[in-house]
XYZ file of C-alpha atoms in Angstrom:
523
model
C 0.000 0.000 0.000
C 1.559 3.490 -0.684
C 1.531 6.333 1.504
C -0.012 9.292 -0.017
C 1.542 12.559 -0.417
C -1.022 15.417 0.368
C -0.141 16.589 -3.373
C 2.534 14.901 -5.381
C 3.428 11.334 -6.010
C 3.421 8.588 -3.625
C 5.617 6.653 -1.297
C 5.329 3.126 -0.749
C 4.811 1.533 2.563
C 7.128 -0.758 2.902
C 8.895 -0.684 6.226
C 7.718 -3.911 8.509
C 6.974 -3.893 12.230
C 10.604 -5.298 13.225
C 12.232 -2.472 10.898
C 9.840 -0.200 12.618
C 11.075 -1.256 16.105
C 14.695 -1.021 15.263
C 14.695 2.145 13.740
C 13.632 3.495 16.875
C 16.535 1.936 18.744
C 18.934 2.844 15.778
C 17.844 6.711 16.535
C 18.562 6.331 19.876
C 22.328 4.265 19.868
C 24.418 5.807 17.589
C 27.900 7.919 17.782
C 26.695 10.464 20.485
C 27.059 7.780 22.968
C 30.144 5.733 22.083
C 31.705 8.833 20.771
C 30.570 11.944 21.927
C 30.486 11.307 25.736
C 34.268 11.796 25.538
C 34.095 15.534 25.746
C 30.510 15.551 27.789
C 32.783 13.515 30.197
C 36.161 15.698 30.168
C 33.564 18.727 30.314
C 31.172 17.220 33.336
C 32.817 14.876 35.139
C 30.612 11.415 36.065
C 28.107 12.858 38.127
C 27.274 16.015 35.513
C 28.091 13.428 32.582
C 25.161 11.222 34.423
C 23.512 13.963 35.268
C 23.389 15.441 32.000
C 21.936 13.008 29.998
C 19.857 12.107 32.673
C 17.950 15.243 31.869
C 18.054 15.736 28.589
C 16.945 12.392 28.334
C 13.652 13.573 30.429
C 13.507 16.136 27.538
C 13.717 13.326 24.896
C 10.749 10.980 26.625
C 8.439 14.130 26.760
C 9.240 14.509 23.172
C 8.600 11.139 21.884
C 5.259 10.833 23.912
C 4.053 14.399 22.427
C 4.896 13.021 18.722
C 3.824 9.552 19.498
C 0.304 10.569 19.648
C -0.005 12.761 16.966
C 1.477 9.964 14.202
C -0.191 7.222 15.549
C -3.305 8.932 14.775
C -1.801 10.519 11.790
C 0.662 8.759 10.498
C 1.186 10.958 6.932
C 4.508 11.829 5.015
C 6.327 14.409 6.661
C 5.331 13.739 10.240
C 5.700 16.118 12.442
C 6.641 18.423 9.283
C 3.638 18.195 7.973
C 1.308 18.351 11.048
C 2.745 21.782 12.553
C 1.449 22.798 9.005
C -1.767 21.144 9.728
C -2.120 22.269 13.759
C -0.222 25.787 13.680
C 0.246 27.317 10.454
C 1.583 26.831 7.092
C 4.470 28.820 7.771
C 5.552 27.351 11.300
C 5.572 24.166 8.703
C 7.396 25.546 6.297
C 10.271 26.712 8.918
C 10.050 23.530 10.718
C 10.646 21.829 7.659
C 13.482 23.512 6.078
C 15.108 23.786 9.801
C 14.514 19.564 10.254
C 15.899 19.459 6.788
C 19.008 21.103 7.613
C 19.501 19.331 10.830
C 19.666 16.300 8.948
C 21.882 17.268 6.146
C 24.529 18.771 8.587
C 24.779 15.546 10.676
C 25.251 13.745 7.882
C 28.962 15.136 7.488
C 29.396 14.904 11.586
C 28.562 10.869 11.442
C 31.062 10.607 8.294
C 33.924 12.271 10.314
C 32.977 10.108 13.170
C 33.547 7.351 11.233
C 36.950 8.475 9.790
C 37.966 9.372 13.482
C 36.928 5.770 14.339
C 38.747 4.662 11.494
C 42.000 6.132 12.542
C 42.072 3.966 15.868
C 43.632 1.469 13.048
C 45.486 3.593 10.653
C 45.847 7.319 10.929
C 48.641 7.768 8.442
C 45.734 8.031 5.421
C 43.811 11.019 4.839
C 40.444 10.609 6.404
C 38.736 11.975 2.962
C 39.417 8.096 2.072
C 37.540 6.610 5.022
C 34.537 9.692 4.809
C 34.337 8.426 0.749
C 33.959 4.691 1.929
C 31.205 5.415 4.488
C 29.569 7.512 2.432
C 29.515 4.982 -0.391
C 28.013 2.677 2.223
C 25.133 5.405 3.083
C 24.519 5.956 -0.642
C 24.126 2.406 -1.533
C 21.726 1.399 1.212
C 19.598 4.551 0.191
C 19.276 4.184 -3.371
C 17.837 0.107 -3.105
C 14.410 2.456 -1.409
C 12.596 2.180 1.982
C 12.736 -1.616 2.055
C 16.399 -2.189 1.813
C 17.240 0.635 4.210
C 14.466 -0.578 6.938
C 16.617 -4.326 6.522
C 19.987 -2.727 6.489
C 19.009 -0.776 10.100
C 17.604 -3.347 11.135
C 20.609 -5.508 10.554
C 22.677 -2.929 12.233
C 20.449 -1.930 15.376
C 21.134 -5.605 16.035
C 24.796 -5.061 16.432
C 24.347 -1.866 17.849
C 22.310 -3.227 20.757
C 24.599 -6.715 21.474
C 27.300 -3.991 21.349
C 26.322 -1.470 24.249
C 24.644 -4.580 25.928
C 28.291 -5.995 25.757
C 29.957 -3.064 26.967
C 27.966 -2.129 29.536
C 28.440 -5.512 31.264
C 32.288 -5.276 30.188
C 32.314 -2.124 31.842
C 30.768 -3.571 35.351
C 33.631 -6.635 35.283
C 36.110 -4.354 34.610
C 35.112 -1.639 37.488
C 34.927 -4.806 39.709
C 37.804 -6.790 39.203
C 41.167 -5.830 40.801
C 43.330 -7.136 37.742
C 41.752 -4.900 35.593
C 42.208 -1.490 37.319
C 44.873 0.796 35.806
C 47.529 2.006 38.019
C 47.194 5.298 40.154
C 49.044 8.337 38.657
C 52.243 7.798 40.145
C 52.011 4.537 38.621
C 51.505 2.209 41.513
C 48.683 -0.405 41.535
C 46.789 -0.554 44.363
C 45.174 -4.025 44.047
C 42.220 -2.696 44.470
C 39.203 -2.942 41.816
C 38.314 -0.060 40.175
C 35.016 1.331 42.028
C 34.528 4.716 42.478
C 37.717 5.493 42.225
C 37.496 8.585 39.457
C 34.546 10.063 41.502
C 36.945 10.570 43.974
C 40.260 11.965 41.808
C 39.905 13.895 40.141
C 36.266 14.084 41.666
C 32.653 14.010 40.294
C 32.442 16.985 38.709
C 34.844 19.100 36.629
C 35.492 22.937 37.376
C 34.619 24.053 33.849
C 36.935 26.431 32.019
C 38.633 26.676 35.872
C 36.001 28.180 37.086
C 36.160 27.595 40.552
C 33.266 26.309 43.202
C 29.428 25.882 42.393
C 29.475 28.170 39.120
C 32.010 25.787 37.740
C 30.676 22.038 38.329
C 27.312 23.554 37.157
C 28.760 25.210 33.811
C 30.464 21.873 33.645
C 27.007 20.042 34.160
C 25.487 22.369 31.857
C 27.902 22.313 28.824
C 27.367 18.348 28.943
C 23.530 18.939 27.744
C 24.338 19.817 24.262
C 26.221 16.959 23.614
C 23.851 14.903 25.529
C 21.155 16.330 22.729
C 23.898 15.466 20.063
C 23.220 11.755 21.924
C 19.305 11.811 21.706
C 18.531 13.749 19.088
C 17.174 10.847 16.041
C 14.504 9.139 18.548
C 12.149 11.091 16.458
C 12.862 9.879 12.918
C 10.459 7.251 13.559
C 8.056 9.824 12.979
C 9.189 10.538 9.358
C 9.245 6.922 8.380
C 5.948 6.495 9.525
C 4.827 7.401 6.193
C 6.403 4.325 4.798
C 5.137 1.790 7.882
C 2.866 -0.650 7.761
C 0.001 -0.561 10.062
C 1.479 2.204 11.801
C -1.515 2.635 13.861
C -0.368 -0.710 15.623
C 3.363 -0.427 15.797
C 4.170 3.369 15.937
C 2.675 2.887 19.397
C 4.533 -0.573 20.336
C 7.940 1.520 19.326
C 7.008 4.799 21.323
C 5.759 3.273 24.422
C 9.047 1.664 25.194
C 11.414 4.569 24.562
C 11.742 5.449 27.997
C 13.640 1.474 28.598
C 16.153 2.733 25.926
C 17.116 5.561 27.468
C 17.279 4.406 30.942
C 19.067 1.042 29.779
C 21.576 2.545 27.030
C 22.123 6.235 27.996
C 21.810 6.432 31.761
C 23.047 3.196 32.738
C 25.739 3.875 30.491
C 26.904 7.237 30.947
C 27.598 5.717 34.633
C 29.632 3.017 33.672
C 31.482 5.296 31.661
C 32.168 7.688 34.756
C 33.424 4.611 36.798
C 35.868 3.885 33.919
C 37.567 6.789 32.892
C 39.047 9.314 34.481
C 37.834 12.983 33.401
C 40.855 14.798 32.924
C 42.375 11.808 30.949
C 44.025 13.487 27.660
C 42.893 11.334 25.440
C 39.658 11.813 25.935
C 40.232 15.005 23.927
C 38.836 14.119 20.210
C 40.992 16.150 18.496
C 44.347 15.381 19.162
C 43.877 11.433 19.711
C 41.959 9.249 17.625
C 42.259 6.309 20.349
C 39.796 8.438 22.098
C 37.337 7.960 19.907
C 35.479 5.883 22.483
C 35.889 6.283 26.233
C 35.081 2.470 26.047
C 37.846 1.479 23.935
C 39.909 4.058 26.564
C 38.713 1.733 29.571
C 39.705 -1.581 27.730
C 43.012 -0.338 27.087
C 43.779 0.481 30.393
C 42.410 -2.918 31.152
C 45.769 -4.515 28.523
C 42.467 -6.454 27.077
C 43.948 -7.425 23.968
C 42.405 -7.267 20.697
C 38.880 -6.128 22.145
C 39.495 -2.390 21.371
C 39.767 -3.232 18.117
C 36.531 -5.447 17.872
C 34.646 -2.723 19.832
C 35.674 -0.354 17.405
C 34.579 -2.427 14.551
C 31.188 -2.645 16.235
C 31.386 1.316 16.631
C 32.359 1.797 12.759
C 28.720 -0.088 12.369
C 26.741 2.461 14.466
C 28.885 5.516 12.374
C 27.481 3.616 9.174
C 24.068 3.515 10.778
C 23.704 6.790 11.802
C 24.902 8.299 8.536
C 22.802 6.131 6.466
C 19.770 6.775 8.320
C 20.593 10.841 8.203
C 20.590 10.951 4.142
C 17.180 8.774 4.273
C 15.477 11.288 6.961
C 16.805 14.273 5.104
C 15.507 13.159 2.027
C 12.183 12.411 3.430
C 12.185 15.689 4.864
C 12.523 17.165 1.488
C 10.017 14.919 -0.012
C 7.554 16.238 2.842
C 8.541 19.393 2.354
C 7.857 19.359 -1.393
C 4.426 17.333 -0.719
C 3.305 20.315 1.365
C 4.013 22.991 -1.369
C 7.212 24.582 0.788
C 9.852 22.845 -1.801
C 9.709 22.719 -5.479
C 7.646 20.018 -6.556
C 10.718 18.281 -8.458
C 11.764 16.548 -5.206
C 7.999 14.991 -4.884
C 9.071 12.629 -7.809
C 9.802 8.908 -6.799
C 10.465 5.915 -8.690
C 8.944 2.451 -9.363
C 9.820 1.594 -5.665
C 8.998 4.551 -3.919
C 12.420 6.290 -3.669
C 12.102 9.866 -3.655
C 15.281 9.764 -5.654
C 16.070 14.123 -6.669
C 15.665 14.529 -2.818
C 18.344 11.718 -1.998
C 21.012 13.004 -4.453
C 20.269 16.562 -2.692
C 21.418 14.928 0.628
C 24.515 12.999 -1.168
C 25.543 16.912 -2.811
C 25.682 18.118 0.720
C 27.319 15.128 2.581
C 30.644 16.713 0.903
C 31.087 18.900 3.635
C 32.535 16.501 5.548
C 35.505 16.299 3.808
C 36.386 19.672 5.332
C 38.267 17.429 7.616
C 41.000 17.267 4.481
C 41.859 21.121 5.396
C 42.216 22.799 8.522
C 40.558 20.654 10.865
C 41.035 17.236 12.237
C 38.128 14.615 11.948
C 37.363 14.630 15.489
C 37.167 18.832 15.212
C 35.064 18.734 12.468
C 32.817 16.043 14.121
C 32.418 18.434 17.198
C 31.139 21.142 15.126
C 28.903 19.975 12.977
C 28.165 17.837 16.361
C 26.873 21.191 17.637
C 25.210 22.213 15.025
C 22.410 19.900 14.497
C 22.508 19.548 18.452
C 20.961 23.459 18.134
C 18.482 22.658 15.086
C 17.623 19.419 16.843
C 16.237 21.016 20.009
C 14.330 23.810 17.957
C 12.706 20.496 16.111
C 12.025 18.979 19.096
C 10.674 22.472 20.626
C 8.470 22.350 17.674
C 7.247 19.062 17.880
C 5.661 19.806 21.820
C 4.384 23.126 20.634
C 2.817 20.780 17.600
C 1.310 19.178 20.339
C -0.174 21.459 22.523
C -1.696 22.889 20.019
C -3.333 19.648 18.500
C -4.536 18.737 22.426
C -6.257 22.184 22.814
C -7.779 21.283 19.238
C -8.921 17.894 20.067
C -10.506 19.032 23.353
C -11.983 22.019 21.363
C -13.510 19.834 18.567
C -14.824 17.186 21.703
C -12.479 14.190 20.610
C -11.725 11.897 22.960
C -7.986 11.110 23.198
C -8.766 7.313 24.229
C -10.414 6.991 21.044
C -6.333 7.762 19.346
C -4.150 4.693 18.722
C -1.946 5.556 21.269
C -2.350 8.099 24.441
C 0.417 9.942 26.079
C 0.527 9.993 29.317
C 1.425 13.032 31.764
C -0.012 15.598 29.145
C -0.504 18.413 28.175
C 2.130 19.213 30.983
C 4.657 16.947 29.299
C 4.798 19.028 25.935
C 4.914 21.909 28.208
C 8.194 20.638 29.850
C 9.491 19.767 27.189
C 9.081 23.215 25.325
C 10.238 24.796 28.325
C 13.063 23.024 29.133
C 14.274 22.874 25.453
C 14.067 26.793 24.988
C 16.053 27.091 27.963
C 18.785 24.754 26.628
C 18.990 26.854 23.253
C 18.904 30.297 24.947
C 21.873 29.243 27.060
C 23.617 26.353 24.763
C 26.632 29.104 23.640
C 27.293 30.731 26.605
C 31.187 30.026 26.908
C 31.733 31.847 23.263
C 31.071 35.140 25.732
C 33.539 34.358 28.080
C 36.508 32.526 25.740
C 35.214 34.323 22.093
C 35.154 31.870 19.603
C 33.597 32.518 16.508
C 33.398 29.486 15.155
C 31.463 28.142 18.568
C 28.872 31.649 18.405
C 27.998 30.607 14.781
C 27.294 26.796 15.325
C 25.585 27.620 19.073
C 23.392 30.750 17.716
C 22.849 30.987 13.821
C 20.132 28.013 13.667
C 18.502 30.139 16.575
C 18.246 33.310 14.413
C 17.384 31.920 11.145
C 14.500 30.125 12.499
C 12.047 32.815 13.102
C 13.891 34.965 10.219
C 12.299 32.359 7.569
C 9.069 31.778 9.693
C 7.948 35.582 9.135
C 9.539 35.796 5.577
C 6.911 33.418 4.926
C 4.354 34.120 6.749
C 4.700 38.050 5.361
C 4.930 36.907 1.865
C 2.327 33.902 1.924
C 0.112 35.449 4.190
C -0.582 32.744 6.233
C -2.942 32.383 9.482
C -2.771 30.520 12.196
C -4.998 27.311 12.186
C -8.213 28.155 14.547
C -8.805 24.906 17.289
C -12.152 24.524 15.663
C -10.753 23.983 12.047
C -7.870 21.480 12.601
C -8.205 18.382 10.366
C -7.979 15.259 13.006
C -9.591 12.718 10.035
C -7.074 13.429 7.020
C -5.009 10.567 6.835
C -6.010 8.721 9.612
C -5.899 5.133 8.332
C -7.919 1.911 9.035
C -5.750 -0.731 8.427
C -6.846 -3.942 7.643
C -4.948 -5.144 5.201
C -1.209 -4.699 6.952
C 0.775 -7.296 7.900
C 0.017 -9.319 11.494
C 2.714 -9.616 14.215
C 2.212 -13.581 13.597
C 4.306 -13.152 10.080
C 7.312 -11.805 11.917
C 10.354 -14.076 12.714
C 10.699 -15.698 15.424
C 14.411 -14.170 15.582
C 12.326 -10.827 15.883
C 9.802 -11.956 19.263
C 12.770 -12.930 21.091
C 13.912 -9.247 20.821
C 11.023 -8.162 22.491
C 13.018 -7.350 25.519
C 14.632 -4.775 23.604
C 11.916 -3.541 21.574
């Protein structure tokens, strides 16, 4: 069955329940956590490494429940694109769209150059343009075979993805535990003692950030950790956009949404601490652009363990998640386009698909742009490059996910003003409306404040990638609304029917593998 476009040509819905499922792991494991928790540690210490992404992923489940709703009722190309068109106003759309769009094409370059810095672990002698080509050919390929072969592909690597954190995390609790394993003190005497707690005690649990000295500094250190934690999170919500290629996404958008918050309690929180009882904070190479054995603080931990040849496994496993991520950024910046063009806000050229469904103009789009990464061939170093890009879509990513519980409130004020009965939706969020109003909160908060260092050490590159996306957003929303003339969509008016599907047609749970049911711990 296809998925149709409110105007142009359709997609095809060809994504099954178990690609559904790991897709919305996939957006949630991915290079933030084995990679980008190196500088959210050296920057917070454990506790504000813990308790960083312990908040932001509070953020992220207020999020997913405020979109969860509105595409299991809805579940129509463009997702949450296309219903802040439908439940604010056309131009709130538009600048959602073109801002989601963006977010996805820069990240695209930042999971290619973590790649290349995971890469180097082996062999940093060749250029990194090499490896970023490689990946990239990887990305491309999986794209081009259409929905189907990308849902198997992330599927495929979700798989590994999962085993792999599931691994680590358990490594990480032997090694912490087990005398043999604990690296020496800094004087270089061992101690014969396991591990513990000894990093929350030296250097200590938090880190004076930018040697600022007492409260101010541990909480600048716990704050600075949040954007990175975002970097971590952000991609739980791209099961939104692929709901317009799901089938029976009435039935399994919920199954996938429900369970988010056991992802990010089992993966992120649980470990984030075992990272803090691993490495030590102010270890150097923990610094991603001088040392591409950093690229992991879990390879870091298993090398201070002398575990032979594991580092170089667990980086293999971590090369996967780098061609996971990027792979699924080209397809949800492509589909972003495609929704973008279905709602009139991008030239109707990128509505086209082929015999299969691929919206294939709005796919080489993505490919054009994933040459930034090889910036990392000039000035900067793989693992720089990575960290700015890194923030980047960490700053369009929170105004997406801002969006999305503003979507929200707005479509609960409209269902309660129209007399629908939320129990009568495929899926009811709990906590709300005062969820979507934490998250909005919270997430505004986060962006005001995300740049604040660039004011005390000025960096220009940091003020551009903390504070451009924040000032472009409502440049373009009233450009648009000023020259379409737009209105806000009245409670009374909001279209709850419009591509809400029946399905009876899809296929049943009793079709999927039995490989698949015994996942359902995960998933």
């Amino acid at each position: 069955m296809a998925a149709i476009g409110l105007q142009g040509q359709p997609l095809q819905r060809q994504l099954k329940p178990r690609h559904i499922q790991m897709i919305s792991i996939g957006g949630v494991i991915g290079t933030g956590l084995f990679l980008g928790t190196a500088n959210a540690l050296r920057h917070g210490g454990p506790l504000g490494l813990l308790m960083g992404y312990a908040a932001m992923g509070s953020i992220c489940w207020a999020v997913m429940i405020s979109l969860g709703e509105m595409v299991a009722h809805l579940p129509i190309p463009g997702g949450h694109l296309s219903l802040a068109t439908r439940f604010i106003d056309p131009a709130f759309g538009f600048t959602m769209g073109w801002n989601y769009w963006y977010n996805w094409t820069i990240v695209l370059p930042a999971e290619l150059n973590a790649a290349a810095v995971l890469i180097g672990y082996w062999n940093n002698k060749i250029n990194p343009s090499v490896w970023i080509a490689v990946c990239l050919i990887v990305a491309c390929a999986i794209n081009f075979g259409g929905a189907r072969v990308y849902g198997e592909c992330e599927y495929w690597f979700a798989i590994i993805k999962v085993l792999t954190i599931t691994g680590l995390i358990i490594l990480g609790i032997i090694i912490d535990a087990t005398p043999k394993y604990a690296p020496p003190l800094a004087d270089g005497t061992y101690t014969g003692h396991a591990l513990s707690f000894r990093f929350w005690q030296s250097p200590g649990p938090f880190v004076q950030y930018l040697g600022i000295q007492g409260t101010t500094g541990r909480f600048l250190g716990f704050w600075a950790v949040l954007i990175q934690a975002a970097f971590s999170y952000i991609g739980t919500e791209i099961v939104a956009i692929a709901a317009g290629e799901a089938k029976n996404p009435k039935k399994n958008l919920p199954k996938a949404i429900k369970v988010v918050y056991v992802r990010i309690l089992l993966f992120y929180i649980l470990g984030t601490f075992i990272i803090g009882l691993l490495v030590a904070s102010n270890d150097k190479r923990l610094s991603l652009g001088t040392h591409t054995a950093a690229s992991s603080p879990f390879v870091i931990a298993i090398n201070n363990a002398h575990i032979k040849v594991l580092p170089s496994l667990i980086n293999a496993c971590l090369l996967t998640s780098a061609w996971s991520a990027a792979s699924s950024d080209l397809y949800t910046s492509s589909r972003a386009l495609y929704g973008l063009a279905i709602n009139g806000s991008a030239p109707k050229i990128f509505t086209k698909v082929n015999s299969w469904g691929l919206p294939y103009f709005a796919v080489f789009v993505g490919v054009a742009f994933s040459f930034l990464s090889f910036m990392s061939a000039g000035s900067g170093t793989p693992g720089e490059v990575f960290g700015w890009f890194a923030n980047m879509t960490s700053v369009a990513g929170l105004l997406t996910w801002a969006g999305i519980c503003f979507t929200y409130i707005r479509f609960f004020k409209g269902a309660k003003a129209q007399g629908i009965d939320r129990t009568s939706f495929a899926y009811k969020a709990p906590l709300q409306p005062y969820a979507a109003y934490y998250g909005l909160i919270f997430c505004c908060i986060v962006l005001f404040f995300n740049g604040w260092e660039v004011f005390v050490q000025i960096d220009h590159a940091d003020f551009w990638t903390s504070y451009i996306p924040i000032i472009i957003f409502p440049m373009i929303f009233f450009a648009n609304k000023f020259y379409k003339k737009t209105k806000w969509v009245p409670y009374e008016a909001m279209d709850f029917y419009s591509g809400s599907r029946t399905e009876d047609d899809e296929e049943e749970d009793h079709k999927e593998s039995i490989g698949a049911r015994l996942k359902g711990w995960f998933t």
